CSV table of C-alpha atoms in Angstrom, one decimal:
chain,number,residue,atom,x,y,z
A,1,TYR,CA,18.8,-34.7,-17.4
A,2,ILE,CA,21.4,-36.9,-19.0
A,3,HIS,CA,24.2,-34.5,-18.1
A,4,ARG,CA,23.4,-34.9,-14.4
A,5,ILE,CA,23.7,-38.7,-14.3
A,6,PRO,CA,27.5,-38.7,-13.6
A,7,VAL,CA,26.9,-36.3,-10.7
A,8,TRP,CA,24.1,-38.5,-9.2
A,9,CYS,CA,26.3,-41.5,-9.5
A,10,GLN,CA,29.2,-39.8,-7.7
A,11,LEU,CA,26.9,-38.6,-4.9
A,12,ASP,CA,25.5,-42.1,-4.2
A,13,LEU,CA,22.0,-40.8,-4.9
A,14,LEU,CA,21.1,-43.8,-7.0
A,15,PRO,CA,20.0,-47.2,-5.8
A,16,GLU,CA,22.2,-50.3,-6.3
A,17,SER,CA,20.2,-51.1,-9.5
A,18,PHE,CA,22.2,-48.4,-11.2
A,19,ASP,CA,25.5,-49.2,-12.9
A,20,GLN,CA,27.8,-46.3,-12.1
A,21,SER,CA,30.4,-47.3,-14.7
A,22,SER,CA,28.0,-46.4,-17.5
A,23,ILE,CA,26.5,-43.1,-18.7
A,24,LEU,CA,23.2,-44.9,-18.8
A,25,CYS,CA,23.6,-45.9,-15.1
A,26,LEU,CA,21.1,-48.8,-15.4
A,27,ASN,CA,22.4,-52.3,-15.0
A,28,LYS,CA,21.6,-55.0,-17.5
A,29,ALA,CA,18.9,-56.6,-15.3
A,30,VAL,CA,17.0,-53.3,-15.0
A,31,ILE,CA,17.3,-52.6,-18.7
A,32,GLY,CA,16.1,-56.2,-19.4
A,33,GLN,CA,13.0,-55.6,-17.3
A,34,LEU,CA,12.2,-52.3,-18.9
A,35,MET,CA,12.6,-53.8,-22.4
A,36,ARG,CA,10.2,-56.7,-21.4
A,37,TRP,CA,7.6,-54.1,-20.2
A,38,HIS,CA,8.2,-52.2,-23.5
A,39,ARG,CA,7.6,-55.3,-25.5
A,40,ASP,CA,4.6,-56.6,-23.5
A,41,ASP,CA,2.8,-53.3,-23.3
A,42,PRO,CA,2.9,-51.7,-26.8
A,43,VAL,CA,2.0,-48.0,-27.3
A,44,SER,CA,-1.7,-47.5,-27.3
A,45,GLN,CA,-3.8,-45.1,-29.4
A,46,LYS,CA,-4.5,-43.1,-26.2
A,47,GLU,CA,-0.7,-42.7,-25.6
A,48,ILE,CA,-0.2,-41.6,-29.2
A,49,LEU,CA,-2.9,-39.0,-29.0
A,50,ARG,CA,-1.6,-37.8,-25.6
A,51,ASN,CA,2.0,-37.6,-27.0
A,52,LYS,CA,0.8,-35.6,-30.0
A,53,SER,CA,-1.0,-33.1,-27.7
A,54,ILE,CA,2.0,-32.7,-25.5
A,55,GLY,CA,4.2,-32.3,-28.5
A,56,LEU,CA,2.1,-29.4,-29.8
A,57,LEU,CA,2.3,-27.7,-26.4
A,58,GLN,CA,6.0,-28.3,-25.6
A,59,GLY,CA,7.4,-28.3,-29.1
A,60,ASN,CA,8.7,-31.9,-28.7
A,61,SER,CA,7.3,-35.3,-28.1
A,62,ASN,CA,8.3,-38.6,-26.6
A,63,PRO,CA,10.4,-40.3,-29.2
A,64,PHE,CA,9.7,-43.8,-27.7
A,65,VAL,CA,6.0,-43.2,-28.4
A,66,ASP,CA,6.6,-41.8,-31.9
A,67,GLN,CA,8.9,-44.7,-32.8
A,68,PRO,CA,8.6,-47.6,-30.4
A,69,ASP,CA,11.5,-49.5,-32.2
A,70,LEU,CA,13.8,-46.8,-30.9
A,71,ALA,CA,14.0,-48.5,-27.5
A,72,TYR,CA,15.6,-51.5,-29.2
A,73,ALA,CA,18.1,-49.3,-31.1
A,74,VAL,CA,19.1,-47.6,-27.8
A,75,PHE,CA,18.9,-50.2,-25.1
A,76,SER,CA,19.3,-53.7,-26.8
A,77,GLU,CA,22.5,-55.4,-27.9
A,78,LEU,CA,21.1,-55.8,-31.4
A,79,THR,CA,23.4,-54.5,-34.1
A,80,TRP,CA,22.8,-53.5,-37.7
A,81,THR,CA,24.8,-54.6,-40.7
A,82,ASP,CA,25.2,-52.9,-44.0
A,83,GLU,CA,24.0,-56.0,-45.8
A,84,ILE,CA,20.5,-55.8,-47.3
A,85,ASP,CA,18.6,-58.7,-48.7
A,86,VAL,CA,15.5,-57.7,-50.7
A,87,SER,CA,14.1,-61.2,-51.1
A,88,PRO,CA,10.8,-61.7,-49.2
A,89,ASN,CA,12.3,-64.0,-46.6
A,90,GLY,CA,16.0,-63.3,-46.8
A,91,SER,CA,18.5,-66.1,-47.2
A,92,GLY,CA,19.7,-69.1,-45.2
A,93,PHE,CA,16.4,-70.8,-45.0
A,94,SER,CA,13.3,-71.8,-47.0
A,95,ILE,CA,9.6,-72.2,-46.3
A,96,SER,CA,7.5,-75.2,-47.2
A,97,GLY,CA,3.9,-75.4,-45.9
A,98,ASP,CA,4.0,-74.9,-42.1
A,99,TRP,CA,7.8,-75.5,-41.8
A,100,LEU,CA,10.7,-73.1,-41.8
A,101,TYR,CA,13.8,-75.1,-43.1
A,102,LEU,CA,17.2,-73.9,-42.1
A,103,GLU,CA,20.2,-74.3,-44.3
A,104,ASN,CA,22.3,-75.8,-41.5
A,105,ASP,CA,25.2,-78.0,-42.2
A,106,VAL,CA,25.7,-79.1,-38.6
A,107,LEU,CA,22.4,-80.7,-37.4
A,108,GLN,CA,22.5,-80.1,-33.7
A,109,PRO,CA,19.9,-78.9,-31.2
A,110,PHE,CA,19.2,-75.2,-31.1
A,111,SER,CA,16.7,-72.8,-29.5
A,112,TYR,CA,14.5,-70.3,-31.3
A,113,GLU,CA,12.2,-67.4,-30.6
A,114,ILE,CA,9.6,-65.9,-33.0
A,115,PHE,CA,8.6,-62.2,-32.5
A,116,ASP,CA,5.9,-60.2,-34.2
A,117,THR,CA,6.6,-56.7,-35.6
A,118,MET,CA,5.8,-55.1,-32.2
A,119,GLY,CA,8.6,-57.1,-30.6
A,120,ARG,CA,6.2,-59.4,-28.7
A,121,LEU,CA,7.4,-63.0,-28.2
A,122,ILE,CA,4.9,-65.2,-30.1
A,123,LYS,CA,6.6,-68.6,-29.9
A,124,ALA,CA,9.8,-70.2,-28.5
A,125,GLY,CA,11.2,-73.6,-28.3
A,126,HIS,CA,14.1,-76.0,-28.7
A,127,VAL,CA,14.6,-78.0,-31.9
A,128,LYS,CA,16.8,-80.9,-32.9
A,129,GLY,CA,17.2,-80.9,-36.6
A,130,ASP,CA,16.9,-78.3,-39.4
A,131,ARG,CA,13.3,-77.1,-39.2
A,132,ILE,CA,10.8,-75.0,-37.1
A,133,PHE,CA,7.1,-75.6,-37.2
A,134,THR,CA,5.4,-72.3,-38.0
A,135,GLY,CA,1.8,-73.6,-38.2
A,136,GLY,CA,-0.5,-71.4,-36.2
A,137,LEU,CA,1.2,-68.2,-37.1
A,138,THR,CA,-1.1,-65.8,-38.9
A,139,GLY,CA,0.0,-64.1,-42.1
A,140,GLY,CA,2.4,-61.3,-41.5
A,141,ILE,CA,6.0,-60.4,-40.8
A,142,TYR,CA,8.0,-62.0,-38.0
A,143,VAL,CA,11.5,-62.0,-36.7
A,144,VAL,CA,12.9,-65.5,-36.0
A,145,CYS,CA,15.9,-65.6,-33.7
A,146,ILE,CA,18.0,-68.8,-33.5
A,147,ARG,CA,20.6,-69.5,-30.8
A,148,LEU,CA,23.2,-72.1,-31.5
A,149,ASP,CA,26.5,-72.6,-29.7
A,150,GLY,CA,26.1,-69.3,-27.9
A,151,GLU,CA,25.6,-67.4,-31.1
A,152,ARG,CA,22.3,-65.7,-32.0
A,153,GLN,CA,21.1,-65.0,-35.5
A,154,CYS,CA,17.9,-63.3,-36.4
A,155,ILE,CA,16.1,-63.6,-39.7
A,156,LYS,CA,13.0,-62.1,-41.2
A,157,LEU,CA,10.0,-64.4,-41.9
A,158,VAL,CA,7.2,-63.3,-44.2
A,159,LYS,CA,4.3,-65.8,-43.8
């Protein structure tokens, strides 16, 4: 149906929530809401089995059920770099006990968000200093996103 979106936009058949200047036609608020739903309602085993059954009948399946991370690749503003860091926790920070220490030359307040591997927000807050309390997080892999001076940087945390 993607080839029909420009026609629908030109014929005023879409509600105002659609951005007619984009091939995706959805404005950022709608995409944001859909991504929150995607993050808060992960793919269930029932959906996986249903998707496999439909895939066998149709010869194709829903790629967003097969690979839920695809939604972030398509609809988020996250970008990839060619840089790869193979150390367990990357660089730019260190871990000691229940604290994540940032290598931050300028000690000013910043905000942070910690996501699990399903993209669910686990913890968020504001910090003044160079460390984030990670006590209470169970062992696993997390993504810690830090926002400072309008810039956002995400790092991998293995706890």
